[in-house]
């Protein structure tokens, strides 16, 4: 399963295209299966219907935990670094993690959770978050982790969509100098969530919480009631492992579904090969477990490979902008995996924050979440990698389960801003608006995949038709990523960004429609339109054009803006707050009533000289007004 040279990469790639079933079957042999599969792959992209390792039985936690106990039971599985550097951290060996996962799995069972039930997890970045995730997997419950920055409304929407039976949370969370009241947010959410029977609350901040009799129980109390014996549930390769909600261009976030067998094989295979992980290395992925990057490259991928994975509770700038480098130095991190937005932000604090740290343990640097600009790439290379660590710019999505296009560290020749080449088993294709393949090199188009890989999403929870519509209907027979992409003369891929109405703000995916819906909930707002614009640190900023029933002026306008921000925070979460709000009296629409976002984007970008074709505009005067008031 290990690729060591570029020749081996090319041979593996060729084999994966010529005989994908044989290729993945060989890789899947490296895992522990209770029962082997009888057919490796069955698929079509029309329904869509994708199944890998059919008939195979396994439990992902036996692969992430049990199978490492004999040889490396005393090796650290998780190192936890708390928000406050003065607080003691925690190291859990594989034995200890195994023990805690089994115990918490028994707590879940005690609270009525059975195989197939959905469990919502809304927690800070503490070891118990990984423990809760793995405990669900142990007993065949489907976890739905909701990022700790989301609002009560967002939690409620996700709980109701998946009909979760249990919520696992904490009293509060520490993030930088802030204390965030998680349990009280869950309480607000649960007013509208009749499916929830139990809430399990971890003590973290000791902030006062209300504990509802018969519904709410303390994590620590429950643990006293259980043993450490918990045999893993036997799962079918295609049983659901988890749901993770992600934003699209329309409506509410979709519950992306991943299944046990294919996801495990893909997360582990990509972890090992992209980062060229070697036994005994320490891996530091700075993402939150609430996003797919945390699922695949903090929890499942590293643990399936027997790695030591760091969980960091805090933020890159607390107590100062040297925190990442403190952690690298303190734990002698080998692999660092972070986002361009973090790199750009840290660049701004100057080199003195870097220079007083020993970064010589670093072997590989990773980037994920958004396109990495050339300046950030070089800064990362020179000042963090000291010119001796390969950078892997990894392109992938919640829906893909793991990395699809990326260099293999130290093997693929890198090129700044390029995700370079597809991993074995990945078959990209560029198409034009009509779905016609754009062949050859030195071209660009919409990025699609023409063949399944084991980590591809299987459905969107409770709504298979939405999955078909969103990913498989735009270009029949292809999986459409929603990204635009360029293929250079060497066949290297460079992802240029979304071609749909999805924003990427600090590596977070946010639908413009979601933000508009939130803004429109504010009293007095008649209509709004949201677009992205280039932002030095966040990659993209959120620009909102808002029509109110009474046009606010001066101080009134400031108050209304403040209240709109509060509304968006309450409806979605602080990450979706617009950076700029411009009050307008109308929006540029076509005769058929469609908002011409292209024009709004141009104005938000500050480029008003050439707005392109405006002949279909219903009322050109609106554009002049918006241009005049642009922020
Ligand atoms: C892993 C993750 C997915 C979207 C994707 C892209 C963008 C992610 C890169 C990237 C350029 C990269 N999942 N994206 N990685 N763009 N280069 N290396 O981020 O579901 O949250 O977002 O993120 O637009 O479609 S995600």
PDB file of C-alpha atoms in Angstrom, residues 276-470:
ATOM      1  CA  UNK A 276       4.548   9.615   3.483  1.00  0.00           C
ATOM      2  CA  UNK A 277       3.837   8.741   7.077  1.00  0.00           C
ATOM      3  CA  UNK A 278       6.528   6.586   8.735  1.00  0.00           C
ATOM      4  CA  UNK A 279       5.961   4.483  11.861  1.00  0.00           C
ATOM      5  CA  UNK A 280       6.442   6.487  15.025  1.00  0.00           C
ATOM      6  CA  UNK A 281       5.832   9.902  13.500  1.00  0.00           C
ATOM      7  CA  UNK A 282       3.720  12.624  15.103  1.00  0.00           C
ATOM      8  CA  UNK A 283       1.081  14.281  12.980  1.00  0.00           C
ATOM      9  CA  UNK A 284      -0.439  17.687  13.731  1.00  0.00           C
ATOM     10  CA  UNK A 285      -3.544  18.557  11.762  1.00  0.00           C
ATOM     11  CA  UNK A 286      -4.820  21.954  12.903  1.00  0.00           C
ATOM     12  CA  UNK A 287      -8.387  21.536  11.609  1.00  0.00           C
ATOM     13  CA  UNK A 288     -11.355  21.055  13.923  1.00  0.00           C
ATOM     14  CA  UNK A 289     -12.833  17.562  14.135  1.00  0.00           C
ATOM     15  CA  UNK A 290     -16.124  19.262  13.248  1.00  0.00           C
ATOM     16  CA  UNK A 291     -14.936  19.424   9.626  1.00  0.00           C
ATOM     17  CA  UNK A 292     -14.070  16.549   7.278  1.00  0.00           C
ATOM     18  CA  UNK A 293     -10.346  17.314   7.540  1.00  0.00           C
ATOM     19  CA  UNK A 294     -10.512  16.521  11.234  1.00  0.00           C
ATOM     20  CA  UNK A 295     -12.536  13.339  10.678  1.00  0.00           C
ATOM     21  CA  UNK A 296     -10.134  11.942   8.085  1.00  0.00           C
ATOM     22  CA  UNK A 297      -6.770  13.344   9.152  1.00  0.00           C
ATOM     23  CA  UNK A 298      -6.991  13.778  12.921  1.00  0.00           C
ATOM     24  CA  UNK A 299      -9.067  10.729  13.786  1.00  0.00           C
ATOM     25  CA  UNK A 300      -9.565   7.943  11.280  1.00  0.00           C
ATOM     26  CA  UNK A 301      -6.615   8.138   8.853  1.00  0.00           C
ATOM     27  CA  UNK A 302      -3.817   8.568  11.419  1.00  0.00           C
ATOM     28  CA  UNK A 303      -5.275   6.069  13.892  1.00  0.00           C
ATOM     29  CA  UNK A 304      -5.855   3.450  11.207  1.00  0.00           C
ATOM     30  CA  UNK A 305      -2.121   3.800  10.410  1.00  0.00           C
ATOM     31  CA  UNK A 306      -1.066   3.653  14.072  1.00  0.00           C
ATOM     32  CA  UNK A 307       0.199   7.244  14.092  1.00  0.00           C
ATOM     33  CA  UNK A 308       0.361   9.751  16.937  1.00  0.00           C
ATOM     34  CA  UNK A 309      -2.204  12.459  16.271  1.00  0.00           C
ATOM     35  CA  UNK A 310      -2.276  15.846  18.000  1.00  0.00           C
ATOM     36  CA  UNK A 311      -5.560  17.423  19.018  1.00  0.00           C
ATOM     37  CA  UNK A 312      -5.210  21.159  19.660  1.00  0.00           C
ATOM     38  CA  UNK A 313      -8.024  22.862  21.522  1.00  0.00           C
ATOM     39  CA  UNK A 314      -7.117  26.483  20.864  1.00  0.00           C
ATOM     40  CA  UNK A 315      -6.501  28.956  18.068  1.00  0.00           C
ATOM     41  CA  UNK A 316      -3.278  29.842  16.197  1.00  0.00           C
ATOM     42  CA  UNK A 317      -2.981  33.298  17.783  1.00  0.00           C
ATOM     43  CA  UNK A 318      -3.458  32.509  21.474  1.00  0.00           C
ATOM     44  CA  UNK A 319      -1.685  33.361  23.687  1.00  0.00           C
ATOM     45  CA  UNK A 320       0.319  34.668  20.733  1.00  0.00           C
ATOM     46  CA  UNK A 321       0.906  34.018  17.051  1.00  0.00           C
ATOM     47  CA  UNK A 322       3.720  31.558  17.812  1.00  0.00           C
ATOM     48  CA  UNK A 323       1.364  28.905  19.182  1.00  0.00           C
ATOM     49  CA  UNK A 324       1.574  26.446  16.259  1.00  0.00           C
ATOM     50  CA  UNK A 325       5.372  26.662  16.378  1.00  0.00           C
ATOM     51  CA  UNK A 326       5.311  26.102  20.147  1.00  0.00           C
ATOM     52  CA  UNK A 327       3.379  22.916  19.574  1.00  0.00           C
ATOM     53  CA  UNK A 328       5.650  21.738  16.744  1.00  0.00           C
ATOM     54  CA  UNK A 329       8.673  22.329  18.970  1.00  0.00           C
ATOM     55  CA  UNK A 330       7.142  20.855  22.141  1.00  0.00           C
ATOM     56  CA  UNK A 331       5.995  17.562  20.577  1.00  0.00           C
ATOM     57  CA  UNK A 332       8.616  17.324  17.822  1.00  0.00           C
ATOM     58  CA  UNK A 333       5.929  17.260  15.153  1.00  0.00           C
ATOM     59  CA  UNK A 334       6.884  15.460  11.930  1.00  0.00           C
ATOM     60  CA  UNK A 335       3.881  16.327   9.768  1.00  0.00           C
ATOM     61  CA  UNK A 336       2.048  19.662   9.946  1.00  0.00           C
ATOM     62  CA  UNK A 337      -1.249  19.989   8.075  1.00  0.00           C
ATOM     63  CA  UNK A 338      -2.938  23.385   8.092  1.00  0.00           C
ATOM     64  CA  UNK A 339      -4.943  25.853   5.997  1.00  0.00           C
ATOM     65  CA  UNK A 340      -3.759  28.764   3.832  1.00  0.00           C
ATOM     66  CA  UNK A 341      -5.873  31.181   5.871  1.00  0.00           C
ATOM     67  CA  UNK A 342      -3.896  30.278   9.006  1.00  0.00           C
ATOM     68  CA  UNK A 343      -0.602  30.672   7.142  1.00  0.00           C
ATOM     69  CA  UNK A 344      -1.613  34.080   5.770  1.00  0.00           C
ATOM     70  CA  UNK A 345      -2.748  35.241   9.163  1.00  0.00           C
ATOM     71  CA  UNK A 346       0.473  34.111  10.882  1.00  0.00           C
ATOM     72  CA  UNK A 347       2.624  35.663   8.154  1.00  0.00           C
ATOM     73  CA  UNK A 348       1.276  39.031   9.253  1.00  0.00           C
ATOM     74  CA  UNK A 349       2.753  38.684  12.740  1.00  0.00           C
ATOM     75  CA  UNK A 350       6.316  38.677  11.484  1.00  0.00           C
ATOM     76  CA  UNK A 351       9.181  36.242  11.618  1.00  0.00           C
ATOM     77  CA  UNK A 352      10.091  36.855  15.246  1.00  0.00           C
ATOM     78  CA  UNK A 353       7.126  34.659  16.190  1.00  0.00           C
ATOM     79  CA  UNK A 354       8.718  31.804  14.240  1.00  0.00           C
ATOM     80  CA  UNK A 355      12.417  32.291  14.820  1.00  0.00           C
ATOM     81  CA  UNK A 356      12.562  31.465  18.508  1.00  0.00           C
ATOM     82  CA  UNK A 357      11.280  27.931  17.899  1.00  0.00           C
ATOM     83  CA  UNK A 358      13.027  24.747  16.872  1.00  0.00           C
ATOM     84  CA  UNK A 359      11.147  23.462  13.849  1.00  0.00           C
ATOM     85  CA  UNK A 360      13.777  20.923  12.846  1.00  0.00           C
ATOM     86  CA  UNK A 361      11.487  17.951  13.573  1.00  0.00           C
ATOM     87  CA  UNK A 362       9.246  18.878  10.632  1.00  0.00           C
ATOM     88  CA  UNK A 363       9.415  16.539   7.640  1.00  0.00           C
ATOM     89  CA  UNK A 364       6.285  17.318   5.649  1.00  0.00           C
ATOM     90  CA  UNK A 365       3.980  20.346   5.376  1.00  0.00           C
ATOM     91  CA  UNK A 366       0.383  20.088   4.193  1.00  0.00           C
ATOM     92  CA  UNK A 367      -2.145  22.648   3.006  1.00  0.00           C
ATOM     93  CA  UNK A 368      -5.895  22.188   2.664  1.00  0.00           C
ATOM     94  CA  UNK A 369      -9.230  23.932   2.438  1.00  0.00           C
ATOM     95  CA  UNK A 370      -8.740  26.589  -0.224  1.00  0.00           C
ATOM     96  CA  UNK A 371      -6.365  27.563  -2.973  1.00  0.00           C
ATOM     97  CA  UNK A 372      -2.987  28.534  -1.521  1.00  0.00           C
ATOM     98  CA  UNK A 373      -1.601  31.755  -2.980  1.00  0.00           C
ATOM     99  CA  UNK A 374       1.997  31.915  -4.120  1.00  0.00           C
ATOM    100  CA  UNK A 375       3.154  34.257  -1.339  1.00  0.00           C
ATOM    101  CA  UNK A 376       1.785  31.999   1.405  1.00  0.00           C
ATOM    102  CA  UNK A 377       3.247  28.909  -0.295  1.00  0.00           C
ATOM    103  CA  UNK A 378       6.749  30.423  -0.344  1.00  0.00           C
ATOM    104  CA  UNK A 379       6.522  31.717   3.216  1.00  0.00           C
ATOM    105  CA  UNK A 380       5.437  28.260   4.417  1.00  0.00           C
ATOM    106  CA  UNK A 381       8.260  26.661   2.418  1.00  0.00           C
ATOM    107  CA  UNK A 382      11.032  29.044   3.487  1.00  0.00           C
ATOM    108  CA  UNK A 383      10.185  29.989   7.038  1.00  0.00           C
ATOM    109  CA  UNK A 384       8.448  26.890   8.343  1.00  0.00           C
ATOM    110  CA  UNK A 385       9.924  24.125   6.178  1.00  0.00           C
ATOM    111  CA  UNK A 386      13.310  25.943   5.938  1.00  0.00           C
ATOM    112  CA  UNK A 387      13.378  24.856   2.331  1.00  0.00           C
ATOM    113  CA  UNK A 388      13.799  21.196   3.291  1.00  0.00           C
ATOM    114  CA  UNK A 389      10.189  19.983   3.734  1.00  0.00           C
ATOM    115  CA  UNK A 390       7.999  19.088   0.789  1.00  0.00           C
ATOM    116  CA  UNK A 391       4.657  20.939   0.727  1.00  0.00           C
ATOM    117  CA  UNK A 392       1.603  18.908  -0.178  1.00  0.00           C
ATOM    118  CA  UNK A 393      -1.244  21.109  -1.435  1.00  0.00           C
ATOM    119  CA  UNK A 394      -4.098  18.654  -0.951  1.00  0.00           C
ATOM    120  CA  UNK A 395      -7.343  19.192  -2.836  1.00  0.00           C
ATOM    121  CA  UNK A 396     -10.471  17.375  -1.699  1.00  0.00           C
ATOM    122  CA  UNK A 397     -13.972  17.843  -0.283  1.00  0.00           C
ATOM    123  CA  UNK A 398     -16.337  16.671   2.438  1.00  0.00           C
ATOM    124  CA  UNK A 399     -17.951  14.547  -0.260  1.00  0.00           C
ATOM    125  CA  UNK A 400     -14.719  12.862  -1.331  1.00  0.00           C
ATOM    126  CA  UNK A 401     -13.892  11.490   2.131  1.00  0.00           C
ATOM    127  CA  UNK A 402     -10.164  11.935   1.567  1.00  0.00           C
ATOM    128  CA  UNK A 403      -7.580  13.692  -0.579  1.00  0.00           C
ATOM    129  CA  UNK A 404      -8.036  13.286  -4.360  1.00  0.00           C
ATOM    130  CA  UNK A 405      -5.450  15.547  -5.974  1.00  0.00           C
ATOM    131  CA  UNK A 406      -2.125  16.151  -4.255  1.00  0.00           C
ATOM    132  CA  UNK A 407       1.590  15.627  -4.495  1.00  0.00           C
ATOM    133  CA  UNK A 408       3.007  12.646  -2.598  1.00  0.00           C
ATOM    134  CA  UNK A 409       5.439  14.216  -0.145  1.00  0.00           C
ATOM    135  CA  UNK A 410       8.995  14.152  -1.450  1.00  0.00           C
ATOM    136  CA  UNK A 411       7.949  12.074  -4.464  1.00  0.00           C
ATOM    137  CA  UNK A 412       5.916  14.346  -6.720  1.00  0.00           C
ATOM    138  CA  UNK A 413       7.741  17.438  -7.911  1.00  0.00           C
ATOM    139  CA  UNK A 414       5.778  20.346  -6.450  1.00  0.00           C
ATOM    140  CA  UNK A 415       4.790  23.616  -8.058  1.00  0.00           C
ATOM    141  CA  UNK A 416       3.419  26.506  -5.980  1.00  0.00           C
ATOM    142  CA  UNK A 417      -0.407  26.853  -6.127  1.00  0.00           C
ATOM    143  CA  UNK A 418      -0.767  23.478  -7.854  1.00  0.00           C
ATOM    144  CA  UNK A 419      -2.356  20.457  -6.198  1.00  0.00           C
ATOM    145  CA  UNK A 420      -0.394  18.652  -8.938  1.00  0.00           C
ATOM    146  CA  UNK A 421      -1.553  15.113  -9.797  1.00  0.00           C
ATOM    147  CA  UNK A 422      -4.465  12.795  -9.031  1.00  0.00           C
ATOM    148  CA  UNK A 423      -3.824  10.061  -6.474  1.00  0.00           C
ATOM    149  CA  UNK A 424      -4.015   6.463  -7.685  1.00  0.00           C
ATOM    150  CA  UNK A 425      -7.654   5.533  -8.219  1.00  0.00           C
ATOM    151  CA  UNK A 426      -8.685   9.106  -9.004  1.00  0.00           C
ATOM    152  CA  UNK A 427      -9.763   9.952 -12.547  1.00  0.00           C
ATOM    153  CA  UNK A 428     -10.310  13.683 -13.040  1.00  0.00           C
ATOM    154  CA  UNK A 429     -11.856  15.131 -16.161  1.00  0.00           C
ATOM    155  CA  UNK A 430     -12.383  18.758 -17.165  1.00  0.00           C
ATOM    156  CA  UNK A 431     -15.598  19.651 -18.968  1.00  0.00           C
ATOM    157  CA  UNK A 432     -17.102  22.788 -20.482  1.00  0.00           C
ATOM    158  CA  UNK A 433     -20.577  24.165 -19.601  1.00  0.00           C
ATOM    159  CA  UNK A 434     -22.175  21.625 -21.903  1.00  0.00           C
ATOM    160  CA  UNK A 435     -20.403  18.707 -20.291  1.00  0.00           C
ATOM    161  CA  UNK A 436     -18.089  18.198 -23.231  1.00  0.00           C
ATOM    162  CA  UNK A 437     -14.678  16.892 -22.212  1.00  0.00           C
ATOM    163  CA  UNK A 438     -11.822  19.370 -22.540  1.00  0.00           C
ATOM    164  CA  UNK A 439      -8.915  17.241 -23.601  1.00  0.00           C
ATOM    165  CA  UNK A 440      -5.198  17.910 -23.662  1.00  0.00           C
ATOM    166  CA  UNK A 441      -3.006  20.110 -21.510  1.00  0.00           C
ATOM    167  CA  UNK A 442      -2.876  23.846 -21.002  1.00  0.00           C
ATOM    168  CA  UNK A 443      -6.662  24.003 -20.597  1.00  0.00           C
ATOM    169  CA  UNK A 444      -9.233  24.823 -17.923  1.00  0.00           C
ATOM    170  CA  UNK A 445     -12.793  23.795 -17.145  1.00  0.00           C
ATOM    171  CA  UNK A 446     -15.139  22.393 -14.562  1.00  0.00           C
ATOM    172  CA  UNK A 447     -13.575  19.653 -12.474  1.00  0.00           C
ATOM    173  CA  UNK A 448     -15.390  16.305 -12.486  1.00  0.00           C
ATOM    174  CA  UNK A 449     -14.499  12.685 -11.710  1.00  0.00           C
ATOM    175  CA  UNK A 450     -15.364   9.891 -14.097  1.00  0.00           C
ATOM    176  CA  UNK A 451     -14.784   6.882 -11.857  1.00  0.00           C
ATOM    177  CA  UNK A 452     -15.518   6.191  -8.179  1.00  0.00           C
ATOM    178  CA  UNK A 453     -12.866   5.889  -5.453  1.00  0.00           C
ATOM    179  CA  UNK A 454     -13.612   4.127  -2.142  1.00  0.00           C
ATOM    180  CA  UNK A 455     -14.145   7.369  -0.176  1.00  0.00           C
ATOM    181  CA  UNK A 456     -16.808   8.944  -2.406  1.00  0.00           C
ATOM    182  CA  UNK A 457     -20.061   9.965  -0.663  1.00  0.00           C
ATOM    183  CA  UNK A 458     -22.840   7.403  -0.959  1.00  0.00           C
ATOM    184  CA  UNK A 459     -25.843   9.679  -0.508  1.00  0.00           C
ATOM    185  CA  UNK A 460     -27.091  12.773   1.264  1.00  0.00           C
ATOM    186  CA  UNK A 461     -28.916  11.694   4.383  1.00  0.00           C
ATOM    187  CA  UNK A 462     -32.629  11.166   3.920  1.00  0.00           C
ATOM    188  CA  UNK A 463     -32.660  12.631   0.419  1.00  0.00           C
ATOM    189  CA  UNK A 464     -30.951  10.577  -2.249  1.00  0.00           C
ATOM    190  CA  UNK A 465     -32.507  12.653  -5.006  1.00  0.00           C
ATOM    191  CA  UNK A 466     -30.738  15.730  -3.676  1.00  0.00           C
ATOM    192  CA  UNK A 467     -27.445  13.858  -3.898  1.00  0.00           C
ATOM    193  CA  UNK A 468     -28.168  12.948  -7.511  1.00  0.00           C
ATOM    194  CA  UNK A 469     -29.250  16.483  -8.386  1.00  0.00           C
ATOM    195  CA  UNK A 470     -26.309  18.182  -6.701  1.00  0.00           C
TER     196      UNK A 470
END
